[in-house]
Amino acid sequence: MIKLCGFRVSNYHNKVRIALLEKGIAFEEDSTVVPSQKEEYLALSPMGKVPYLEVDGTRLCESEVILEYLEEAYPQKPLLPKDPLARAKVRELATVIELHMELVARRLYPGVFFGGTLSDGTRQSVEKDLAKGVRAFKALARFDPFVAGPVLTLADCAAAVHLPIVSLATKLTYGRDFLEEVAPLKACLKMLGERPAFAQVAADRKAAQEAAKAAAKA
């Protein structure tokens, strides 16, 4: 049995969970696991991050690696095309979303979500780097009607969990949504959000956020 270990506020955990649900893979979930640099946790996840996957006593970390494993081990309902070049194009788009958009915007999170401060240098560098990521995303995304083309792919799993956070972080920091210029994105995310797997994960994320807020107040 597969076990997904992480917590439901994590967008990377949620990306894997959506893929598992969309592919119809039976799995267990431990949603109480949080990132840590403690030695005992590093023995489970060498970078101290979430999520990680347990498969028959073997652990896998890094969400993209986990998704690749799921595609190879459970090909019955694929989230990547069969053609190698088409598969690469989906990976290309997912990489832009994560490496050049979400991870860039993540530099804002301490200031906008966790009560920290943002230097002018951080604001300026994120604005510059994120503009490049948005430019690349606009060039590669197809919205036909899914992010990478006519069928649901791993790029949709990434877009649904990462891009709303990018939008919110930029609104709170700069007073404008950096993704507003990507006109078809809003309708695409709405369509994805209406799928049962995406809707379930979104609802569980919201519940987890509310529980965390309540715990913090208590």
CSV table of N, CA and C in Angstrom, one decimal, residues 52-213:
chain,number,residue,atom,x,y,z
A,52,TYR,N,6.6,13.1,1.3
A,52,TYR,CA,7.3,11.9,0.8
A,52,TYR,C,6.3,10.8,0.7
A,53,LEU,N,6.7,9.8,0.0
A,53,LEU,CA,5.8,8.7,-0.3
A,53,LEU,C,6.5,7.4,0.2
A,54,GLU,N,5.7,6.6,0.9
A,54,GLU,CA,6.1,5.3,1.3
A,54,GLU,C,5.5,4.2,0.4
A,55,VAL,N,6.4,3.4,-0.1
A,55,VAL,CA,5.9,2.3,-1.0
A,55,VAL,C,6.6,1.0,-0.6
A,56,ASP,N,5.9,0.2,0.1
A,56,ASP,CA,6.4,-1.1,0.5
A,56,ASP,C,7.8,-1.0,1.2
A,57,GLY,N,7.8,0.0,2.1
A,57,GLY,CA,9.0,0.1,3.0
A,57,GLY,C,10.1,1.0,2.4
A,58,THR,N,9.9,1.5,1.1
A,58,THR,CA,10.8,2.4,0.4
A,58,THR,C,10.2,3.8,0.4
A,59,ARG,N,11.0,4.8,0.7
A,59,ARG,CA,10.5,6.2,0.7
A,59,ARG,C,11.0,6.9,-0.5
A,60,LEU,N,10.1,7.7,-1.1
A,60,LEU,CA,10.5,8.7,-2.2
A,60,LEU,C,10.1,10.1,-1.7
A,61,CYS,N,11.1,11.0,-2.0
A,61,CYS,CA,10.8,12.4,-1.7
A,61,CYS,C,10.9,13.2,-3.0
A,62,GLU,N,10.6,14.4,-3.0
A,62,GLU,CA,10.5,15.3,-4.1
A,62,GLU,C,9.2,15.0,-4.9
A,63,SER,N,8.3,16.0,-5.0
A,63,SER,CA,7.0,15.7,-5.6
A,63,SER,C,7.0,15.3,-7.0
A,64,GLU,N,7.9,15.9,-7.8
A,64,GLU,CA,8.0,15.6,-9.2
A,64,GLU,C,8.5,14.1,-9.4
A,65,VAL,N,9.4,13.7,-8.6
A,65,VAL,CA,9.9,12.3,-8.6
A,65,VAL,C,8.7,11.4,-8.3
A,66,ILE,N,8.0,11.8,-7.3
A,66,ILE,CA,6.8,10.9,-6.9
A,66,ILE,C,5.8,10.8,-8.0
A,67,LEU,N,5.6,11.9,-8.7
A,67,LEU,CA,4.6,11.9,-9.8
A,67,LEU,C,5.1,11.0,-10.9
A,68,GLU,N,6.4,11.1,-11.2
A,68,GLU,CA,7.0,10.3,-12.3
A,68,GLU,C,6.8,8.8,-11.9
A,69,TYR,N,7.1,8.5,-10.6
A,69,TYR,CA,6.9,7.1,-10.2
A,69,TYR,C,5.5,6.6,-10.4
A,70,LEU,N,4.5,7.5,-10.0
A,70,LEU,CA,3.1,7.1,-10.2
A,70,LEU,C,2.7,6.9,-11.6
A,71,GLU,N,3.3,7.7,-12.5
A,71,GLU,CA,3.0,7.5,-13.9
A,71,GLU,C,3.5,6.2,-14.4
A,72,GLU,N,4.7,5.8,-14.0
A,72,GLU,CA,5.3,4.6,-14.5
A,72,GLU,C,4.7,3.3,-13.8
A,73,ALA,N,4.3,3.4,-12.5
A,73,ALA,CA,3.8,2.3,-11.8
A,73,ALA,C,2.3,2.1,-12.1
A,74,TYR,N,1.6,3.2,-12.4
A,74,TYR,CA,0.1,3.1,-12.6
A,74,TYR,C,-0.2,3.8,-13.9
A,75,PRO,N,0.1,3.1,-15.0
A,75,PRO,CA,-0.2,3.8,-16.3
A,75,PRO,C,-1.6,3.7,-16.8
A,76,GLN,N,-2.5,3.0,-16.1
A,76,GLN,CA,-3.8,2.8,-16.5
A,76,GLN,C,-4.6,4.1,-16.8
A,77,LYS,N,-4.4,5.1,-16.0
A,77,LYS,CA,-5.0,6.4,-16.2
A,77,LYS,C,-3.9,7.4,-16.2
A,78,PRO,N,-3.3,7.7,-17.4
A,78,PRO,CA,-2.1,8.5,-17.4
A,78,PRO,C,-2.4,10.0,-17.3
A,79,LEU,N,-1.4,10.7,-16.7
A,79,LEU,CA,-1.5,12.2,-16.6
A,79,LEU,C,-0.3,12.8,-17.4
A,80,LEU,N,0.3,11.9,-18.2
A,80,LEU,CA,1.3,12.4,-19.2
A,80,LEU,C,0.9,11.7,-20.5
A,81,PRO,N,1.2,12.4,-21.7
A,81,PRO,CA,0.9,11.8,-23.0
A,81,PRO,C,1.9,10.6,-23.2
A,82,LYS,N,1.5,9.8,-24.2
A,82,LYS,CA,2.4,8.7,-24.6
A,82,LYS,C,3.6,9.1,-25.4
A,83,ASP,N,3.4,10.1,-26.2
A,83,ASP,CA,4.5,10.6,-27.1
A,83,ASP,C,5.6,11.2,-26.3
A,84,PRO,N,6.9,10.8,-26.4
A,84,PRO,CA,7.9,11.4,-25.6
A,84,PRO,C,8.1,12.9,-25.7
A,85,LEU,N,7.9,13.5,-26.9
A,85,LEU,CA,8.0,14.9,-27.0
A,85,LEU,C,6.9,15.6,-26.3
A,86,ALA,N,5.7,15.1,-26.5
A,86,ALA,CA,4.5,15.7,-25.8
A,86,ALA,C,4.6,15.6,-24.3
A,87,ARG,N,5.2,14.4,-23.8
A,87,ARG,CA,5.4,14.3,-22.4
A,87,ARG,C,6.4,15.4,-21.9
A,88,ALA,N,7.4,15.6,-22.7
A,88,ALA,CA,8.4,16.6,-22.3
A,88,ALA,C,7.8,18.0,-22.3
A,89,LYS,N,6.9,18.3,-23.2
A,89,LYS,CA,6.3,19.6,-23.2
A,89,LYS,C,5.4,19.8,-21.9
A,90,VAL,N,4.8,18.8,-21.4
A,90,VAL,CA,4.0,18.9,-20.2
A,90,VAL,C,5.0,19.1,-19.0
A,91,ARG,N,6.1,18.4,-19.0
A,91,ARG,CA,7.1,18.6,-17.9
A,91,ARG,C,7.7,20.0,-18.0
A,92,GLU,N,7.9,20.5,-19.2
A,92,GLU,CA,8.4,21.8,-19.4
A,92,GLU,C,7.5,22.9,-18.8
A,93,LEU,N,6.2,22.7,-19.0
A,93,LEU,CA,5.3,23.7,-18.5
A,93,LEU,C,5.2,23.6,-17.0
A,94,ALA,N,5.1,22.4,-16.5
A,94,ALA,CA,5.1,22.2,-15.0
A,94,ALA,C,6.3,22.7,-14.3
A,95,THR,N,7.5,22.6,-15.0
A,95,THR,CA,8.7,23.1,-14.4
A,95,THR,C,8.7,24.6,-14.4
A,96,VAL,N,8.2,25.3,-15.4
A,96,VAL,CA,8.1,26.7,-15.4
A,96,VAL,C,7.2,27.2,-14.3
A,97,ILE,N,6.0,26.5,-14.1
A,97,ILE,CA,5.1,26.8,-13.0
A,97,ILE,C,5.8,26.8,-11.6
A,98,GLU,N,6.5,25.7,-11.4
A,98,GLU,CA,7.1,25.5,-10.1
A,98,GLU,C,8.4,26.3,-9.9
A,99,LEU,N,9.4,26.2,-10.9
A,99,LEU,CA,10.7,26.7,-10.7
A,99,LEU,C,10.7,28.2,-10.9
A,100,HIS,N,10.0,28.7,-11.9
A,100,HIS,CA,10.1,30.1,-12.3
A,100,HIS,C,8.9,31.0,-11.9
A,101,MET,N,7.9,30.3,-11.2
A,101,MET,CA,6.7,31.1,-10.7
A,101,MET,C,6.5,30.9,-9.2
A,102,GLU,N,6.2,29.6,-8.8
A,102,GLU,CA,5.9,29.4,-7.4
A,102,GLU,C,7.1,29.6,-6.5
A,103,LEU,N,8.2,29.0,-6.9
A,103,LEU,CA,9.4,29.2,-6.1
A,103,LEU,C,10.0,30.6,-6.0
A,104,VAL,N,9.7,31.4,-7.1
A,104,VAL,CA,10.0,32.8,-7.1
A,104,VAL,C,9.1,33.5,-6.1
A,105,ALA,N,7.8,33.3,-6.3
A,105,ALA,CA,6.8,34.0,-5.4
A,105,ALA,C,7.0,33.6,-3.9
A,106,ARG,N,7.5,32.4,-3.7
A,106,ARG,CA,7.7,31.9,-2.3
A,106,ARG,C,8.6,32.8,-1.5
A,107,ARG,N,9.5,33.5,-2.2
A,107,ARG,CA,10.3,34.5,-1.5
A,107,ARG,C,9.5,35.6,-0.8
A,108,LEU,N,8.2,35.7,-1.2
A,108,LEU,CA,7.4,36.7,-0.6
A,108,LEU,C,6.6,36.2,0.6
A,109,TYR,N,6.5,34.9,0.7
A,109,TYR,CA,5.6,34.2,1.7
A,109,TYR,C,5.9,34.6,3.1
A,110,PRO,N,7.2,34.7,3.5
A,110,PRO,CA,7.4,35.1,4.9
A,110,PRO,C,6.8,36.4,5.3
A,111,GLY,N,6.8,37.4,4.4
A,111,GLY,CA,6.3,38.7,4.6
A,111,GLY,C,4.8,38.8,4.5
A,112,VAL,N,4.2,38.1,3.6
A,112,VAL,CA,2.8,38.2,3.3
A,112,VAL,C,1.9,37.2,4.1
A,113,PHE,N,2.5,36.1,4.5
A,113,PHE,CA,1.7,35.1,5.1
A,113,PHE,C,2.1,34.8,6.5
A,114,PHE,N,3.3,35.1,6.9
A,114,PHE,CA,3.8,34.6,8.2
A,114,PHE,C,4.3,35.8,9.1
A,115,GLY,N,3.9,37.0,8.8
A,115,GLY,CA,4.1,38.1,9.7
A,115,GLY,C,5.5,38.6,9.7
A,116,GLY,N,6.3,38.2,8.7
A,116,GLY,CA,7.7,38.7,8.6
A,116,GLY,C,7.7,40.1,7.8
A,117,THR,N,8.9,40.5,7.4
A,117,THR,CA,9.1,41.7,6.7
A,117,THR,C,9.8,41.4,5.3
A,118,LEU,N,9.5,42.2,4.4
A,118,LEU,CA,10.1,42.1,3.1
A,118,LEU,C,11.0,43.3,2.8
A,119,SER,N,12.2,43.0,2.4
A,119,SER,CA,13.1,44.1,2.0
A,119,SER,C,12.7,44.6,0.6
A,120,ASP,N,13.1,45.9,0.3
A,120,ASP,CA,12.9,46.4,-1.0
A,120,ASP,C,13.6,45.6,-2.1
A,121,GLY,N,14.8,45.1,-1.7
A,121,GLY,CA,15.5,44.2,-2.6
A,121,GLY,C,14.8,43.0,-3.0
A,122,THR,N,14.2,42.3,-2.0
A,122,THR,CA,13.4,41.1,-2.3
A,122,THR,C,12.2,41.5,-3.2
A,123,ARG,N,11.5,42.5,-2.8
A,123,ARG,CA,10.3,42.9,-3.6
A,123,ARG,C,10.7,43.2,-5.1
A,124,GLN,N,11.8,43.9,-5.3
A,124,GLN,CA,12.3,44.2,-6.6
A,124,GLN,C,12.8,43.0,-7.4
A,125,SER,N,13.5,42.1,-6.7
A,125,SER,CA,14.0,40.9,-7.4
A,125,SER,C,12.9,39.9,-7.8
A,126,VAL,N,11.9,39.8,-6.9
A,126,VAL,CA,10.8,38.9,-7.2
A,126,VAL,C,10.0,39.4,-8.3
A,127,GLU,N,9.7,40.7,-8.3
A,127,GLU,CA,9.0,41.3,-9.4
A,127,GLU,C,9.7,41.1,-10.8
A,128,LYS,N,11.0,41.2,-10.8
A,128,LYS,CA,11.7,41.0,-12.0
A,128,LYS,C,11.7,39.6,-12.5
A,129,ASP,N,12.0,38.7,-11.5
A,129,ASP,CA,12.1,37.3,-11.9
A,129,ASP,C,10.7,36.7,-12.2
A,130,LEU,N,9.7,37.1,-11.5
A,130,LEU,CA,8.4,36.5,-11.7
A,130,LEU,C,7.8,37.0,-13.0
A,131,ALA,N,8.2,38.2,-13.5
A,131,ALA,CA,7.7,38.7,-14.8
A,131,ALA,C,8.3,37.7,-15.9
A,132,LYS,N,9.5,37.2,-15.7
A,132,LYS,CA,10.0,36.3,-16.7
A,132,LYS,C,9.3,35.0,-16.7
A,133,GLY,N,8.9,34.5,-15.5
A,133,GLY,CA,8.2,33.3,-15.3
A,133,GLY,C,6.8,33.4,-16.0
A,134,VAL,N,6.1,34.5,-15.7
A,134,VAL,CA,4.8,34.7,-16.3
A,134,VAL,C,4.9,34.8,-17.8
A,135,ARG,N,5.9,35.4,-18.3
A,135,ARG,CA,6.1,35.5,-19.8
A,135,ARG,C,6.3,34.1,-20.4
A,136,ALA,N,7.1,33.3,-19.7
A,136,ALA,CA,7.3,31.9,-20.2
A,136,ALA,C,6.0,31.1,-20.1
A,137,PHE,N,5.3,31.2,-19.0
A,137,PHE,CA,4.0,30.5,-18.9
A,137,PHE,C,3.0,30.9,-19.9
A,138,LYS,N,2.9,32.2,-20.2
A,138,LYS,CA,2.0,32.6,-21.3
A,138,LYS,C,2.4,32.0,-22.7
A,139,ALA,N,3.7,31.9,-22.9
A,139,ALA,CA,4.1,31.3,-24.2
A,139,ALA,C,3.9,29.8,-24.3
A,140,LEU,N,3.9,29.1,-23.2
A,140,LEU,CA,3.8,27.7,-23.2
A,140,LEU,C,2.4,27.1,-22.9
A,141,ALA,N,1.6,27.8,-22.1
A,141,ALA,CA,0.3,27.3,-21.8
A,141,ALA,C,-0.6,27.3,-23.0
A,142,ARG,N,-1.5,26.3,-23.1
A,142,ARG,CA,-2.4,26.2,-24.2
A,142,ARG,C,-3.8,26.5,-23.9
A,143,PHE,N,-4.3,26.1,-22.7
A,143,PHE,CA,-5.7,26.3,-22.3
A,143,PHE,C,-6.7,25.8,-23.4
A,144,ASP,N,-6.5,24.5,-23.7
A,144,ASP,CA,-7.2,23.9,-24.8
A,144,ASP,C,-8.0,22.6,-24.4
A,145,PRO,N,-8.9,22.6,-23.4
A,145,PRO,CA,-9.1,23.6,-22.4
A,145,PRO,C,-8.2,23.5,-21.2
A,146,PHE,N,-7.4,22.4,-21.1
A,146,PHE,CA,-6.6,22.2,-20.0
A,146,PHE,C,-5.3,23.0,-20.2
A,147,VAL,N,-4.5,23.1,-19.1
A,147,VAL,CA,-3.3,24.0,-19.2
A,147,VAL,C,-2.3,23.6,-20.3
A,148,ALA,N,-2.1,22.3,-20.5
A,148,ALA,CA,-1.1,21.9,-21.5
A,148,ALA,C,-1.8,21.4,-22.8
A,149,GLY,N,-3.1,21.4,-22.9
A,149,GLY,CA,-3.7,20.9,-24.1
A,149,GLY,C,-5.1,20.3,-23.9
A,150,PRO,N,-5.5,19.4,-24.7
A,150,PRO,CA,-6.9,18.9,-24.6
A,150,PRO,C,-7.2,17.9,-23.5
A,151,VAL,N,-6.2,17.4,-22.8
A,151,VAL,CA,-6.5,16.4,-21.8
A,151,VAL,C,-5.8,16.9,-20.5
A,152,LEU,N,-6.3,16.4,-19.4
A,152,LEU,CA,-5.8,16.7,-18.0
A,152,LEU,C,-4.4,16.0,-17.9
A,153,THR,N,-3.4,16.8,-17.4
A,153,THR,CA,-2.1,16.3,-17.2
A,153,THR,C,-1.5,16.8,-15.8
A,154,LEU,N,-0.3,16.4,-15.6
A,154,LEU,CA,0.4,16.8,-14.4
A,154,LEU,C,0.6,18.3,-14.3
A,155,ALA,N,0.6,19.0,-15.4
A,155,ALA,CA,0.7,20.4,-15.4
A,155,ALA,C,-0.5,21.1,-14.8
A,156,ASP,N,-1.7,20.4,-14.9
A,156,ASP,CA,-2.9,21.0,-14.3
A,156,ASP,C,-2.8,20.8,-12.8
A,157,CYS,N,-2.3,19.6,-12.3
A,157,CYS,CA,-2.1,19.4,-10.9
A,157,CYS,C,-1.3,20.5,-10.3
A,158,ALA,N,-0.2,20.9,-11.0
A,158,ALA,CA,0.7,21.9,-10.5
A,158,ALA,C,0.1,23.3,-10.6
A,159,ALA,N,-0.6,23.6,-11.7
A,159,ALA,CA,-1.2,24.9,-11.8
A,159,ALA,C,-2.3,25.2,-10.7
A,160,ALA,N,-3.1,24.2,-10.5
A,160,ALA,CA,-4.2,24.3,-9.5
A,160,ALA,C,-3.8,24.6,-8.1
A,161,VAL,N,-2.6,24.0,-7.7
A,161,VAL,CA,-2.2,24.3,-6.3
A,161,VAL,C,-1.2,25.4,-6.2
A,162,HIS,N,-0.5,25.7,-7.2
A,162,HIS,CA,0.5,26.8,-7.1
A,162,HIS,C,0.1,28.2,-7.5
A,163,LEU,N,-0.7,28.3,-8.6
A,163,LEU,CA,-0.9,29.6,-9.2
A,163,LEU,C,-1.9,30.5,-8.4
A,164,PRO,N,-2.9,29.9,-7.7
A,164,PRO,CA,-3.7,30.8,-6.8
A,164,PRO,C,-2.8,31.4,-5.7
A,165,ILE,N,-1.8,30.7,-5.2
A,165,ILE,CA,-1.0,31.3,-4.2
A,165,ILE,C,-0.1,32.4,-4.8
A,166,VAL,N,0.4,32.2,-6.0
A,166,VAL,CA,1.2,33.2,-6.6
A,166,VAL,C,0.3,34.5,-6.8
A,167,SER,N,-0.9,34.3,-7.2
A,167,SER,CA,-1.8,35.4,-7.4
A,167,SER,C,-2.0,36.2,-6.1
A,168,LEU,N,-2.3,35.4,-5.0
A,168,LEU,CA,-2.6,36.0,-3.7
A,168,LEU,C,-1.3,36.8,-3.2
A,169,ALA,N,-0.2,36.1,-3.3
A,169,ALA,CA,1.1,36.7,-2.8
A,169,ALA,C,1.4,38.0,-3.5
A,170,THR,N,1.2,38.1,-4.8
A,170,THR,CA,1.5,39.3,-5.5
A,170,THR,C,0.5,40.4,-5.3
A,171,LYS,N,-0.8,40.0,-5.1
A,171,LYS,CA,-1.8,41.0,-4.7
A,171,LYS,C,-1.5,41.7,-3.4
A,172,LEU,N,-1.1,40.8,-2.4
A,172,LEU,CA,-0.8,41.4,-1.1
A,172,LEU,C,0.5,42.2,-1.0
A,173,THR,N,1.4,41.8,-1.9
A,173,THR,CA,2.7,42.5,-1.9
A,173,THR,C,2.7,43.8,-2.8
A,174,TYR,N,2.2,43.7,-4.0
A,174,TYR,CA,2.3,44.7,-5.0
A,174,TYR,C,1.0,45.4,-5.3
A,175,GLY,N,-0.1,44.9,-4.7
A,175,GLY,CA,-1.4,45.5,-5.0
A,175,GLY,C,-2.0,45.1,-6.3
A,176,ARG,N,-1.4,44.1,-7.0
A,176,ARG,CA,-2.0,43.6,-8.2
A,176,ARG,C,-1.6,42.2,-8.4
A,177,ASP,N,-2.5,41.5,-9.1
A,177,ASP,CA,-2.3,40.1,-9.4
A,177,ASP,C,-1.4,39.9,-10.6
A,178,PHE,N,-0.2,39.4,-10.5
A,178,PHE,CA,0.7,39.3,-11.6
A,178,PHE,C,0.2,38.3,-12.7
A,179,LEU,N,-0.8,37.5,-12.3
A,179,LEU,CA,-1.3,36.5,-13.3
A,179,LEU,C,-2.6,37.0,-14.0
A,180,GLU,N,-3.0,38.2,-13.7
A,180,GLU,CA,-4.2,38.8,-14.2
A,180,GLU,C,-4.1,38.9,-15.8
A,181,GLU,N,-2.9,39.1,-16.2
A,181,GLU,CA,-2.7,39.3,-17.7
A,181,GLU,C,-2.8,38.0,-18.4
A,182,VAL,N,-2.8,36.9,-17.7
A,182,VAL,CA,-3.0,35.6,-18.4
A,182,VAL,C,-4.5,35.3,-18.5
A,183,ALA,N,-5.1,35.9,-19.5
A,183,ALA,CA,-6.6,36.0,-19.5
A,183,ALA,C,-7.3,34.6,-19.4
A,184,PRO,N,-6.9,33.5,-20.0
A,184,PRO,CA,-7.7,32.3,-19.9
A,184,PRO,C,-7.5,31.5,-18.6
A,185,LEU,N,-6.6,32.0,-17.7
A,185,LEU,CA,-6.2,31.2,-16.6
A,185,LEU,C,-7.4,31.1,-15.6
A,186,LYS,N,-8.1,32.2,-15.3
A,186,LYS,CA,-9.2,32.1,-14.4
A,186,LYS,C,-10.2,31.1,-14.7
A,187,ALA,N,-10.6,31.1,-15.9
A,187,ALA,CA,-11.6,30.1,-16.4
A,187,ALA,C,-11.1,28.7,-16.3
A,188,CYS,N,-9.8,28.5,-16.6
A,188,CYS,CA,-9.2,27.2,-16.5
A,188,CYS,C,-9.2,26.7,-15.1
A,189,LEU,N,-8.7,27.5,-14.2
A,189,LEU,CA,-8.7,27.1,-12.8
A,189,LEU,C,-10.1,26.8,-12.2
A,190,LYS,N,-11.1,27.6,-12.7
A,190,LYS,CA,-12.4,27.3,-12.2
A,190,LYS,C,-12.9,25.9,-12.7
A,191,MET,N,-12.6,25.6,-14.0
A,191,MET,CA,-12.9,24.3,-14.5
A,191,MET,C,-12.3,23.2,-13.7
A,192,LEU,N,-11.0,23.4,-13.4
A,192,LEU,CA,-10.3,22.3,-12.7
A,192,LEU,C,-10.9,22.2,-11.3
A,193,GLY,N,-11.2,23.3,-10.7
A,193,GLY,CA,-11.8,23.3,-9.3
A,193,GLY,C,-13.1,22.6,-9.2
A,194,GLU,N,-13.8,22.4,-10.3
A,194,GLU,CA,-15.1,21.7,-10.4
A,194,GLU,C,-14.9,20.2,-10.5
A,195,ARG,N,-13.7,19.7,-10.7
A,195,ARG,CA,-13.5,18.3,-10.8
A,195,ARG,C,-13.5,17.7,-9.4
A,196,PRO,N,-14.0,16.6,-9.1
A,196,PRO,CA,-14.1,16.0,-7.8
A,196,PRO,C,-12.8,16.0,-7.0
A,197,ALA,N,-11.8,15.5,-7.7
A,197,ALA,CA,-10.5,15.4,-7.0
A,197,ALA,C,-9.9,16.7,-6.6
A,198,PHE,N,-10.0,17.7,-7.5
A,198,PHE,CA,-9.5,19.0,-7.2
A,198,PHE,C,-10.3,19.7,-6.1
A,199,ALA,N,-11.6,19.5,-6.2
A,199,ALA,CA,-12.5,20.1,-5.2
A,199,ALA,C,-12.3,19.6,-3.8
A,200,GLN,N,-12.1,18.3,-3.7
A,200,GLN,CA,-11.9,17.6,-2.5
A,200,GLN,C,-10.6,18.1,-1.8
A,201,VAL,N,-9.5,18.2,-2.6
A,201,VAL,CA,-8.3,18.6,-2.1
A,201,VAL,C,-8.3,20.1,-1.6
A,202,ALA,N,-9.0,20.9,-2.4
A,202,ALA,CA,-9.2,22.3,-2.0
A,202,ALA,C,-10.0,22.5,-0.7
A,203,ALA,N,-11.0,21.7,-0.6
A,203,ALA,CA,-11.8,21.8,0.6
A,203,ALA,C,-11.1,21.3,1.8
A,204,ASP,N,-10.3,20.2,1.7
A,204,ASP,CA,-9.5,19.7,2.8
A,204,ASP,C,-8.4,20.7,3.1
A,205,ARG,N,-7.8,21.4,2.1
A,205,ARG,CA,-6.8,22.4,2.4
A,205,ARG,C,-7.4,23.6,3.2
A,206,LYS,N,-8.6,24.0,2.8
A,206,LYS,CA,-9.2,25.1,3.6
A,206,LYS,C,-9.5,24.7,5.0
A,207,ALA,N,-10.0,23.5,5.2
A,207,ALA,CA,-10.3,23.0,6.5
A,207,ALA,C,-9.0,22.9,7.4
A,208,ALA,N,-7.9,22.5,6.8
A,208,ALA,CA,-6.7,22.4,7.5
A,208,ALA,C,-6.2,23.8,7.9
A,209,GLN,N,-6.3,24.7,7.0
A,209,GLN,CA,-5.9,26.1,7.3
A,209,GLN,C,-6.8,26.7,8.5
A,210,GLU,N,-8.1,26.4,8.5
A,210,GLU,CA,-8.9,26.9,9.5
A,210,GLU,C,-8.5,26.2,10.9
A,211,ALA,N,-8.2,24.9,10.8
A,211,ALA,CA,-7.8,24.2,12.0
A,211,ALA,C,-6.5,24.8,12.6
A,212,ALA,N,-5.6,25.1,11.7
A,212,ALA,CA,-4.3,25.7,12.1
A,212,ALA,C,-4.5,27.0,12.7
A,213,LYS,N,-5.4,27.9,12.2
A,213,LYS,CA,-5.7,29.2,12.7
A,213,LYS,C,-6.3,29.0,14.1
